Coordinates of C-alpha atoms in Angstrom, one line a residue:
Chain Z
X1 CA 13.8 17.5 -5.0
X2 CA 12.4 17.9 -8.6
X3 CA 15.8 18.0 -10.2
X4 CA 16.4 14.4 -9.1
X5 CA 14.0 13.0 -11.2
X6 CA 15.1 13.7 -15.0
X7 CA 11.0 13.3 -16.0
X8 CA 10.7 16.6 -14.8
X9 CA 12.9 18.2 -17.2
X10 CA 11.5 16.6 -20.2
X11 CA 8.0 17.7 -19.0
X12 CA 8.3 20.8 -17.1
X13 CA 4.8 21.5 -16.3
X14 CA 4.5 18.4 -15.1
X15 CA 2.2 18.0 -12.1
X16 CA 2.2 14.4 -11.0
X17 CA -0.4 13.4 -8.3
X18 CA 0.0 9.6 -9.2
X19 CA 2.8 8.2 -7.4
X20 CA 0.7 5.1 -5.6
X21 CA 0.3 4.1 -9.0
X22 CA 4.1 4.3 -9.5
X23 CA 6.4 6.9 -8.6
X24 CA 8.6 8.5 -10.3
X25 CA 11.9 7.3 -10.9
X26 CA 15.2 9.3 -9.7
X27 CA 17.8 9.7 -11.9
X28 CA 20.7 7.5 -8.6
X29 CA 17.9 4.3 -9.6
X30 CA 17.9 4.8 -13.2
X31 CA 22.2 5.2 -13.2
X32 CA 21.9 2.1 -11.3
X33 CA 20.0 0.1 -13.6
X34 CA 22.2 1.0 -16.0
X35 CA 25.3 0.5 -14.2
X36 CA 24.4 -3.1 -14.1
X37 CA 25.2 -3.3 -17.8
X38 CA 27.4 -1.7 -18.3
X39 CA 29.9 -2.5 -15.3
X40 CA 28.4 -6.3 -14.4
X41 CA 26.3 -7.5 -17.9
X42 CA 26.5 -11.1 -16.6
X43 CA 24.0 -13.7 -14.9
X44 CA 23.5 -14.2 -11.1
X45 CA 24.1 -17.5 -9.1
X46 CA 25.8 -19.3 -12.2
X47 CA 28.7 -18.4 -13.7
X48 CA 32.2 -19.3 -12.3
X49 CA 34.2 -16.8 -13.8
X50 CA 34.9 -13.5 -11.9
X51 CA 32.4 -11.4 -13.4
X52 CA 29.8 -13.5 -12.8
X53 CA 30.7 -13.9 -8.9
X54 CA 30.5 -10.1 -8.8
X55 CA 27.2 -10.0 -10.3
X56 CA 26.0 -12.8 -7.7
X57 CA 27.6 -11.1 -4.7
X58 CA 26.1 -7.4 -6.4
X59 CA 22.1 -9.0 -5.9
X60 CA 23.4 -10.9 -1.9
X61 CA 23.9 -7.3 -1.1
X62 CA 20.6 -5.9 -2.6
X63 CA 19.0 -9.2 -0.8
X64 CA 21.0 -7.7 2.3
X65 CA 19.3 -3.9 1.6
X66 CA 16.6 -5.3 1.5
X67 CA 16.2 -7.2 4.3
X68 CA 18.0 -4.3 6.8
X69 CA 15.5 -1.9 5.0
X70 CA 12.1 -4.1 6.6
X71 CA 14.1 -4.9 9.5
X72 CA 14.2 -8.7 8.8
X73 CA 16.8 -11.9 7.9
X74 CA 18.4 -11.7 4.4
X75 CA 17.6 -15.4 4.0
X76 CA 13.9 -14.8 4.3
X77 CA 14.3 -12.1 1.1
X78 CA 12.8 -13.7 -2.4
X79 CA 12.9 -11.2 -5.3
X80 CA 9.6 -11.2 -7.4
X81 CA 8.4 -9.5 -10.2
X82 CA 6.2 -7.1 -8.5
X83 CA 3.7 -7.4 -5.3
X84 CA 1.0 -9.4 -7.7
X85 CA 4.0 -11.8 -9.1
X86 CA 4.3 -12.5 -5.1
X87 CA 0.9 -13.4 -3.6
X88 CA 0.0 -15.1 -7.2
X89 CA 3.3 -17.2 -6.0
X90 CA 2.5 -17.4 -2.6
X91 CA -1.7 -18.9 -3.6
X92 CA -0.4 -21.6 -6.0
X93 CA 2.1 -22.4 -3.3
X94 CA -0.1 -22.9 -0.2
X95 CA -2.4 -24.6 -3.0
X96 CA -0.8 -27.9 -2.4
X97 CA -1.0 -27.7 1.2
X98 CA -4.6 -27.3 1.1
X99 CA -7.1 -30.5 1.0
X100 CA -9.9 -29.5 -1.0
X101 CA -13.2 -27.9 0.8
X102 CA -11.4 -27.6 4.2
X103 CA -10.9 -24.1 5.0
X104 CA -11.5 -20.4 4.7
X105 CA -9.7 -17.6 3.6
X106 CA -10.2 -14.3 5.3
X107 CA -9.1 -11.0 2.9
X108 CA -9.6 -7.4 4.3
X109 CA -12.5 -5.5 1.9
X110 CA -10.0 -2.7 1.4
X111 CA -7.5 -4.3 -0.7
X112 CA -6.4 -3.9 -4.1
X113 CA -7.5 -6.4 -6.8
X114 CA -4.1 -8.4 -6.3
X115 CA -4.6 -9.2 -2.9
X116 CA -7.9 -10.6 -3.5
X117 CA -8.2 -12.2 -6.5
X118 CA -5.5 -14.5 -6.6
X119 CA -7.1 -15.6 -3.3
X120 CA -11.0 -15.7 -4.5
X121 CA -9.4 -18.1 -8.0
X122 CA -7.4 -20.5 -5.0
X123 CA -11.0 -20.9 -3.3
X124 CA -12.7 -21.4 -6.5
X125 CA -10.0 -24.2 -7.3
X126 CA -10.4 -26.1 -3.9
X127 CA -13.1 -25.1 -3.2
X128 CA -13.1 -22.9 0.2
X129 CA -15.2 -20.1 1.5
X130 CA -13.7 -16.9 1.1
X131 CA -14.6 -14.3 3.2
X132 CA -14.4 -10.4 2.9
X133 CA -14.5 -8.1 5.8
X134 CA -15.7 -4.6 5.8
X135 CA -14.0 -2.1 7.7
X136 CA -15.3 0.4 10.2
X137 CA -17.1 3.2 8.8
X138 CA -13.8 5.7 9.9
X139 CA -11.8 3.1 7.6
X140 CA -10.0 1.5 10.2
X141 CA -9.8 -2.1 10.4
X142 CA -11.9 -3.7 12.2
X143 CA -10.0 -6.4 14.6
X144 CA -13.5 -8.0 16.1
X145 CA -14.3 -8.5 12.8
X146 CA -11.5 -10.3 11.6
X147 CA -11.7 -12.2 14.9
X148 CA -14.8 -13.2 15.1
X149 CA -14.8 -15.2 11.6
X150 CA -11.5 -17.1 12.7
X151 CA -12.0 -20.9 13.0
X152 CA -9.7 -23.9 13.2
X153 CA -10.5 -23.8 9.4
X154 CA -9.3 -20.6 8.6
X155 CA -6.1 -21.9 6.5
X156 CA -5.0 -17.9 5.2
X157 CA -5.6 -14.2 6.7
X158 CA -4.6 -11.6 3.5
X159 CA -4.0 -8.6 5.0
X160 CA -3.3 -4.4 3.6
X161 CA -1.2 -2.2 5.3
X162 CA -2.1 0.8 3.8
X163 CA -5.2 0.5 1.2
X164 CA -4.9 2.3 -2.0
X165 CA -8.3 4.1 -1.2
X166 CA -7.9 5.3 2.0
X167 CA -4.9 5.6 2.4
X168 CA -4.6 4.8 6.1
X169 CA -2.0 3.0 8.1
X170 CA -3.7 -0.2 9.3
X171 CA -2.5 -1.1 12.8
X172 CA -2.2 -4.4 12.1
X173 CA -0.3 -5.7 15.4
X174 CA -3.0 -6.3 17.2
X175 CA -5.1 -8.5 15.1
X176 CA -2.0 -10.6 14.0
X177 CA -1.3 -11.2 18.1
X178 CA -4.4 -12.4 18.8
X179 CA -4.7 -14.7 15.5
X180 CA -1.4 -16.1 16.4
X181 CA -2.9 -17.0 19.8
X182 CA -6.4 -18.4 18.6
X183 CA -5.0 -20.1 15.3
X184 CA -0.8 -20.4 15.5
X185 CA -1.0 -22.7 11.8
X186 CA -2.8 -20.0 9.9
X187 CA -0.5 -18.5 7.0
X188 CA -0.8 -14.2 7.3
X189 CA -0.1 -12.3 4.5
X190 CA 0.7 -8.4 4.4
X191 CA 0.5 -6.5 1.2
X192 CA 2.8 -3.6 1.8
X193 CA 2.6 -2.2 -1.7
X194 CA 1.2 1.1 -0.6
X195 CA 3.4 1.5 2.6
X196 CA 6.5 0.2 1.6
X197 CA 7.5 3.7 -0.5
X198 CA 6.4 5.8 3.1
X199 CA 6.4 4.3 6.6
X200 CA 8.9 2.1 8.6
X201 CA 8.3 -1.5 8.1
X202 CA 9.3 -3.9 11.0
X203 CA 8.6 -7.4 9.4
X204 CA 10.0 -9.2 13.0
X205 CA 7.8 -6.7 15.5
X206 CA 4.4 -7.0 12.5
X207 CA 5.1 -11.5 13.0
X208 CA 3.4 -11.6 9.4
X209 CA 4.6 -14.9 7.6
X210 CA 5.1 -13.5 4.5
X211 CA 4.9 -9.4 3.4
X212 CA 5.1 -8.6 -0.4
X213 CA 6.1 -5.1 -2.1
X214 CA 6.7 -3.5 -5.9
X215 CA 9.6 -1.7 -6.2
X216 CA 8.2 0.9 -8.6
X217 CA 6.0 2.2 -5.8
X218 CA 9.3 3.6 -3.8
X219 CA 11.1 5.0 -6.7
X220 CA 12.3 1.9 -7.6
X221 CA 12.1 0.3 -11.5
X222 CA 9.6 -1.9 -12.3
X223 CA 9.4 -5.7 -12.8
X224 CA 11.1 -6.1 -9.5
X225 CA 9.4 -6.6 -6.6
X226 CA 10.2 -8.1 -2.8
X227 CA 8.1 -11.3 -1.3
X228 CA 9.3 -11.6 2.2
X229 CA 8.9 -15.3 3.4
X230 CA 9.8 -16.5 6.9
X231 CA 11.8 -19.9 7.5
X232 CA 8.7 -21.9 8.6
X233 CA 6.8 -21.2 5.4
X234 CA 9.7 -21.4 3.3
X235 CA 10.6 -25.2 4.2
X236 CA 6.8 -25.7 4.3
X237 CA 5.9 -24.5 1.0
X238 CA 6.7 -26.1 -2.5
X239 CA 7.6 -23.8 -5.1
X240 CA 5.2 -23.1 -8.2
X241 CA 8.0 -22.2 -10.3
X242 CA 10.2 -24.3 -11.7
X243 CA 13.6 -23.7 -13.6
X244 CA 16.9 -22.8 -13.2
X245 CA 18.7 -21.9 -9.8
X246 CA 15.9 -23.8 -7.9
X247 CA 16.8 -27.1 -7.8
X248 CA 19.5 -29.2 -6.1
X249 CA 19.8 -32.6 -7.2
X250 CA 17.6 -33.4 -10.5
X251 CA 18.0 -37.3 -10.2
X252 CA 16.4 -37.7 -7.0
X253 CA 12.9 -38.8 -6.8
X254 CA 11.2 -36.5 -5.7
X255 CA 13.2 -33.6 -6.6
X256 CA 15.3 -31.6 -4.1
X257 CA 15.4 -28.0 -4.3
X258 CA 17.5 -25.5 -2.9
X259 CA 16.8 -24.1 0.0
X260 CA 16.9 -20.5 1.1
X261 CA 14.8 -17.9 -1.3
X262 CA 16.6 -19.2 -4.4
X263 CA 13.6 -22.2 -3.8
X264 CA 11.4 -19.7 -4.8
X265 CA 13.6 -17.6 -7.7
X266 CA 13.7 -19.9 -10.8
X267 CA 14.9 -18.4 -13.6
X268 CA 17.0 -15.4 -14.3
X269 CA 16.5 -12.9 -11.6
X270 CA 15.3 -9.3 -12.9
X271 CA 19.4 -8.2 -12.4
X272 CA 19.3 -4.1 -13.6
X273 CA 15.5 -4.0 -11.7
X274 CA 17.4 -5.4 -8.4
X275 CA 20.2 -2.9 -8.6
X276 CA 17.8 -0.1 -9.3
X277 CA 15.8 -1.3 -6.1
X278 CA 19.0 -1.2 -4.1
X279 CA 19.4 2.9 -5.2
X280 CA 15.8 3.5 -4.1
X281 CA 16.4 1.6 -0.8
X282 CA 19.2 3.7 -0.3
X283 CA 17.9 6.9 -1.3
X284 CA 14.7 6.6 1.3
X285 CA 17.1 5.3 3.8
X286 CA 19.5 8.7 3.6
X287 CA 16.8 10.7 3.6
X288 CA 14.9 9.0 6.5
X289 CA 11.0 8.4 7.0
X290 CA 10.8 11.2 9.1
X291 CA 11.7 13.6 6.8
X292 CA 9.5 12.1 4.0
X293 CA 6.4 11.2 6.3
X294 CA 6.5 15.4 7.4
X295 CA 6.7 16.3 3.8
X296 CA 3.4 14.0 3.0
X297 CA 1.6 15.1 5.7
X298 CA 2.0 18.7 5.7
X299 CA 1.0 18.5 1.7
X300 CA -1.9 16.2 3.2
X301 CA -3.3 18.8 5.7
X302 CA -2.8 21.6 3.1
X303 CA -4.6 19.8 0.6
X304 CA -7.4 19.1 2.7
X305 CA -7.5 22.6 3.7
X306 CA -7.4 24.1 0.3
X307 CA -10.5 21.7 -1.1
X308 CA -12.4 22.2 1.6
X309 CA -12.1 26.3 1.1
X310 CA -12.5 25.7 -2.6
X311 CA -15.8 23.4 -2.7
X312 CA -16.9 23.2 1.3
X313 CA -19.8 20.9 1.5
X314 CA -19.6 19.5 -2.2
X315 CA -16.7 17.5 -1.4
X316 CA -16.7 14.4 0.2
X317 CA -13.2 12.6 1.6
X318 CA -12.6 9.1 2.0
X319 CA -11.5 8.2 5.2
X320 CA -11.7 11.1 7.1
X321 CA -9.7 13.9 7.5
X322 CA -7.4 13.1 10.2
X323 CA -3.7 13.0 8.3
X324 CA -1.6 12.0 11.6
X325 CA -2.4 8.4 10.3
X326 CA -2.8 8.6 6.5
X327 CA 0.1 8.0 3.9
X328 CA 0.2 10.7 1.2
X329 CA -3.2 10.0 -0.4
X330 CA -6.3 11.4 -1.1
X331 CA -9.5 10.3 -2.2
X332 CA -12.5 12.4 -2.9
X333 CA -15.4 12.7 -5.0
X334 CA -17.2 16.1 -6.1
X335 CA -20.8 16.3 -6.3
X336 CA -22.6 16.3 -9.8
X337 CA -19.3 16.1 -11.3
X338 CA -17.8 12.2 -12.7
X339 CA -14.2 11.5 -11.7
X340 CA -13.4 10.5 -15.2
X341 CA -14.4 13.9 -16.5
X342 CA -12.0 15.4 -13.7
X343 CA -9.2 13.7 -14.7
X344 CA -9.5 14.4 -18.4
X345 CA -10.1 17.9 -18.1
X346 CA -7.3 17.9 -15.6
X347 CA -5.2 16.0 -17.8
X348 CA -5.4 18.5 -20.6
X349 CA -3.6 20.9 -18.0
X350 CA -1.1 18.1 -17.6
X351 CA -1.9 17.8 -14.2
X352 CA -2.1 13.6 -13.6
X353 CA -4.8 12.3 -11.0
X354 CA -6.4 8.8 -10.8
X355 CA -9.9 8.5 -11.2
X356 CA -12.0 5.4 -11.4
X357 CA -11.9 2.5 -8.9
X358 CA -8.6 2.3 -8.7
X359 CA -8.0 -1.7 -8.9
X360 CA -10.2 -1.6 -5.5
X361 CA -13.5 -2.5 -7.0
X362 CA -15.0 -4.7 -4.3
X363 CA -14.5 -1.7 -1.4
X364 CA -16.0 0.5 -4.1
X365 CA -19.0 -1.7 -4.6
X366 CA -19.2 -1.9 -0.6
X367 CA -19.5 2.0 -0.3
X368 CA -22.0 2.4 -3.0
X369 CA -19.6 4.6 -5.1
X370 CA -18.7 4.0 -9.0
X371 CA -15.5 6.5 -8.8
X372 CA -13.7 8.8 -6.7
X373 CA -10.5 10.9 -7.6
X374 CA -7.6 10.2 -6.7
X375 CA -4.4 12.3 -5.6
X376 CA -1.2 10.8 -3.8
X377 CA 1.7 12.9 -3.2
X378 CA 5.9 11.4 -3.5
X379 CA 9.2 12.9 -2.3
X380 CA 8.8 15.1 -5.2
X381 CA 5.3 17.2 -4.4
X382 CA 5.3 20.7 -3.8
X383 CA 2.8 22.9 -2.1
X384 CA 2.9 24.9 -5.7
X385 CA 1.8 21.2 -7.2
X386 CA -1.5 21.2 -5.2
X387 CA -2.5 25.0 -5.5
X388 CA -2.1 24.4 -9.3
X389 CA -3.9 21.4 -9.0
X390 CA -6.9 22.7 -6.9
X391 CA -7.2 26.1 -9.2
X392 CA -7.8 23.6 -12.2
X393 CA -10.0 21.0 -9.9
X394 CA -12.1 24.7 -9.7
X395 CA -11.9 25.7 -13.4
X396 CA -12.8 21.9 -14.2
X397 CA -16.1 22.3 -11.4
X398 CA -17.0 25.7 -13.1
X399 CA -17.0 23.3 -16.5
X400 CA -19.0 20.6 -15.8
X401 CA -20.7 20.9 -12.4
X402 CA -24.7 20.8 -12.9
X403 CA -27.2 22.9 -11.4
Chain F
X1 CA -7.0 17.7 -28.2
X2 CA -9.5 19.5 -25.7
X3 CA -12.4 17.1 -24.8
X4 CA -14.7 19.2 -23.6
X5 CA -16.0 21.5 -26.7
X6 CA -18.6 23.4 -26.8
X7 CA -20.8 21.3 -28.3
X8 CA -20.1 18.4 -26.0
X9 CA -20.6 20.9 -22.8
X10 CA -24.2 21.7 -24.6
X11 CA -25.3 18.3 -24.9
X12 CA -24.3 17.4 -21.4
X13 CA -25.6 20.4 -19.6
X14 CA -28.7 20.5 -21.5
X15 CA -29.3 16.6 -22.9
X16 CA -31.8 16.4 -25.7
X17 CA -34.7 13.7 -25.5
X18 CA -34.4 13.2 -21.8
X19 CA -36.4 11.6 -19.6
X20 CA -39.1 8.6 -19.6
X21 CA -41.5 7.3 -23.0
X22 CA -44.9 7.1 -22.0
X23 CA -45.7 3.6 -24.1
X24 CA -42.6 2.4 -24.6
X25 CA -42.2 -0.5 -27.0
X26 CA -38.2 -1.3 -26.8
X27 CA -36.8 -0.9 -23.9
X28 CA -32.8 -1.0 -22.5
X29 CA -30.7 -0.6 -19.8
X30 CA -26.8 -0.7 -19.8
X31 CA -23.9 0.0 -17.8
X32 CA -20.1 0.9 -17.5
X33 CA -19.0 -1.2 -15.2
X34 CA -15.7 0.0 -14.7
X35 CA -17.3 3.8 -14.1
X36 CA -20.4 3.7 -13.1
X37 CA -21.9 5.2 -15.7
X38 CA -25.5 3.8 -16.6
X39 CA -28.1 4.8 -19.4
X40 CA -31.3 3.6 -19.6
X41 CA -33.2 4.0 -23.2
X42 CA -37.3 3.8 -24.2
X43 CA -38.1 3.7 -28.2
X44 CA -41.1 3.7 -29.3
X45 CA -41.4 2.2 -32.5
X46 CA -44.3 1.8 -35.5
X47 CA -43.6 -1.4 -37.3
X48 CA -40.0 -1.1 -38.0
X49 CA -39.3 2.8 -37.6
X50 CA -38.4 4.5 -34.6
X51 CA -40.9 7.4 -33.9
X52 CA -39.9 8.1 -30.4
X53 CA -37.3 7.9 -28.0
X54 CA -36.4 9.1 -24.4
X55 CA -33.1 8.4 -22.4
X56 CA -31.7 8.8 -18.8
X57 CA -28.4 8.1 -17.4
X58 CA -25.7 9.1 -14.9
X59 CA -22.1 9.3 -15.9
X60 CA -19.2 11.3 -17.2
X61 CA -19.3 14.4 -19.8
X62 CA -18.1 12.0 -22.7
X63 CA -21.5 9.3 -22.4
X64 CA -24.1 12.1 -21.5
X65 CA -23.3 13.9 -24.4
X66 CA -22.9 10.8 -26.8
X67 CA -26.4 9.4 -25.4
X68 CA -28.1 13.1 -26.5
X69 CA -26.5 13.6 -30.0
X70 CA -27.1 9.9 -30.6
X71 CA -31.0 10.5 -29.5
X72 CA -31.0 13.1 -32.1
X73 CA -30.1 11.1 -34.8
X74 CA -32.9 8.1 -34.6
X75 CA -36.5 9.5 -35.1
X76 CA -38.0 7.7 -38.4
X77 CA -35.1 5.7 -39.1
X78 CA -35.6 2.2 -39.8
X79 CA -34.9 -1.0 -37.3
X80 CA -32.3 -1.9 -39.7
X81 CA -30.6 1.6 -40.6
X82 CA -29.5 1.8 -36.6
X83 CA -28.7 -1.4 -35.8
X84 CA -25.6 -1.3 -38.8
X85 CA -24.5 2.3 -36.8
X86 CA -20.9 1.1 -35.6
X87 CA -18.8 3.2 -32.6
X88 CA -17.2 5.2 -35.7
X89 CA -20.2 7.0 -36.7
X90 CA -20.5 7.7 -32.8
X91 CA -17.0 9.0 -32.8
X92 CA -18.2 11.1 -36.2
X93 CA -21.4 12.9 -34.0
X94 CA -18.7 13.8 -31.1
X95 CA -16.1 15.2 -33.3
X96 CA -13.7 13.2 -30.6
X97 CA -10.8 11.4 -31.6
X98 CA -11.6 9.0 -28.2
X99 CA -8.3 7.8 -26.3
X100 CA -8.6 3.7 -25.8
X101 CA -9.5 4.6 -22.2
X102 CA -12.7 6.9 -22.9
X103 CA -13.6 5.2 -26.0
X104 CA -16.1 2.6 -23.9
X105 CA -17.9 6.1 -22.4
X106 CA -18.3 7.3 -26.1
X107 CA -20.2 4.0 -27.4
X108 CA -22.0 3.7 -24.4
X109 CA -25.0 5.0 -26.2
X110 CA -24.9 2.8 -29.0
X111 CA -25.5 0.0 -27.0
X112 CA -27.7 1.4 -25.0
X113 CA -29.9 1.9 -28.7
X114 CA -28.7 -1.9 -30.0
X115 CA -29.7 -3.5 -26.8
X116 CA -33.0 -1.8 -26.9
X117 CA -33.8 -2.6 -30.6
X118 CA -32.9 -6.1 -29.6
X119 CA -35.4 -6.1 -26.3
X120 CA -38.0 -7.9 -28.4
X121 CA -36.3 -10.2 -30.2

């Protein structure tokens, strides 16, 4: 698979164990980026001229991709600039439908910086409580929890399908049925930035009202990213940007906008970023998240094995062991050693793991931990990748670890 | 450049001036957020020199070793001498050139001494 993905031949040693910071990019995402300029080169939704229509019907049939790939409508697919650039959107948007102190916000503990803050910032504006929920100690989500803290105040339920720590593949079905049932107005909102890149997404069967992705964390470029909105919230939400493509008629009082997701696109669309999503869409899709979801997990069980033979009772794994339910990821942390000095020293062997708290501070404060390590595997990990990762994870614990 | 010289490795496996002051009369503790790490520093000083000092701390290689080579460099200098010290002379005791991202590990130490000369003031 290496070949694919030119990186690899400018650094041949390369051993990236980083891809749910970003993957890397296949050459099929980076011709299509390119192919934008160099065979379309003009604006979207504007232009009259023929060129320009192709352009606009080249990003309906990415919007199209799109919403076949998450098994939704095309009309409910709003192109963002990332999963941040979405729920950012998606808070100053529900802002207005807010009254201020009335209501609560409910945000799982195991989400990434973007899925909280933006929320903590609309309930420091209005003036809500916002509450965090711990999950179970295995690192599943805890439904009773969630359940238990829903009123007919609770205005917005921010939700992670797969948490950047852990790694594990939330069931969230459940919990959305029964808040449906117990509070049908609240809006639920799935970050799917870690689980868009390796498991099916099903955004009719999941019945979230809005689920937001990056495309750089499926192969994809960055500065384009996917904010799924359903019809309800779409006609129910004001837009909180403004510019052109958005608005119908600029002489009526108040202003009408479009409707559809161009509502919610103002300005020019990130064209070459759209078409390179379309190529990673398509590339996942031929090769099928079977195939990739085997690869992950045998490289999952093999590194688990290997660590645990190299370091036994010195290593400790976040979220368990059990990979039948675990995306590609692993984090760990090494006794008497500091993460930071593990991925420096592993860096200087160019091998590329994340250490620190990986945008995930509050779950990190909630387990007591400063750092772990990080390692998450793409379409492009080897076996050979994690043995010469785990002989310099050795070499590095020989360096620093103290008696 | 490697990191993790010799002289670093020396400092963090075997830290000078560790451990607690008995009469303390500057005190600090100060963290890394964003890592974890956390130093905590006793002077003890006679007017405005620095006769004594002790550290402790948990974090990374890079601040271990800083906090030790720095705890080398204070005994009988003045109040005034350490507090003008800036993150470059830190970055001269390491022999590091410090990458933006480790840089805040390396001058951990220094405010770890600044804070503590400032605990009476």
């Amino acid at each position: 698979m290496k070949h694919e993905f030119p990186i690899f031949k400018k650094y041949q040693e390369l051993i990236y164990l980083d891809s749910a910071a970003t993957a890397l990019k296949p050459a099929i995402v980076l011709e299509a980026e390119q192919r934008y300029g160099k065979e379309f080169g003009t604006n979207a939704a504007r232009g009259l001229y023929p060129l320009a229509e192709k352009t606009s019907q080249a990003v309906e049939e990415a919007r199209k991709a799109v919403a076949k790939f998450l098994h939704g409508e095309k009309e409910n697919v709003i192109f963002t600039a990332g999963t941040t650039a979405g729920i950012n959107m998606l808070a100053r948007s529900l802002e207005a439908t807010l009254s201020d102190s009335e209501g609560e916000i409910i945000v799982s503990l195991d989400a990434h910086h973007s899925q909280i803050l933006p929320w903590q910032e609309l309930a420091k504006r209005k003036n809500l409580r916002l509450h965090q929920v711990p999950l179970k100690s295995d690192g599943l989500l805890d439904t009773q929890a969630f359940v238990a803290l829903l009123n007919p105040d609770t205005k917005v339920l921010a939700l992670t399908l797969v948490s950047n720590v852990y790694g594990i593949i939330q069931d969230l079905t459940p919990l959305i049925q029964k808040v449906r049932a117990l509070c049908p107005e609240i809006f639920i909102i799935v970050d799917a930035a870690q689980a868009v890149a390796h498991i099916p997404i099903d955004v009719t069967q999941l019945d979230a009202d809005a689920l937001v992705f990056s495309g750089h964390k499926l192969y994809g470029p960055t500065g384009v990213g996917v904010c799924y909105l359903t019809q309800k919230w779409q006609e129910r939400l004001e837009p909180s940007q403004f510019g052109g493509g958005m608005v119908l008629d600029t002489e009526s009082t108040p202003l009408e906008w479009k409707s559809g997701p161009e509502k919610f696109e103002a300005g020019t669309l990130p064209l070459a970023q759209i078409f390179g999503l379309q190529a990673a869409i398509a590339l996942l899709t031929s090769i099928g998240f079977s195939s990739t979801r085997k690869h992950e997990q045998e490289l999952l069980t093999y590194a688990t094995q290997k660590l645990l033979a190299a370091f036994g009772k010195h290593i400790t794994f976040l979220g368990g062991l059990n990979s039948e339910n675990k995306i590609g990821l692993l984090s760990f942390t090494l006794a008497g050693v500091h993460p930071h000095d593990i991925a420096s020293l592993l860096g200087e062997k160019n091998i590329c793991v994340r250490a620190g708290e990986h945008c995930a501070s509050f779950l990190h404060r909630a387990l007591a931990l400063p750092a772990t390590t990080r390692i998450s595997f793409g379409m492009y990990t080897t076996k050979e990748d994690i043995d010469v990762f785990v002989s310099g994870l050795e070499e590095a614990y020989k360096t620093l670890a103290r008696s | 450049m490697n990191l993790y010289q010799e002289h670093i490795l020396e400092h963090y496996h075997n830290p000078k001036n560790w451990g607690r002051l008995e009469h303390p009369t500057h005190q600090s503790i100060v963290k890394n957020q964003s890592c974890g790490d956390a130093l905590s520093m006793d002077l003890a000083l006679q007017g405005e020199i620095v006769k004594d000092i002790a550290w402790e701390g948990v974090g990374c290689a890079i601040s271990l070793a800083s906090a030790s080579l720095l705890s080398e460099q204070v005994q009988d200098k003045s109040r005034d001498e350490l507090l003008a010290l800036t993150p470059e002379y830190i970055l001269g005791l390491l022999e590091l050139p410090l990458s933006p991202g480790r840089l805040k590990c390396g001058i951990l130490s220094l405010e770890a001494l600044h804070t503590a000369l400032h605990s009476k003031d």
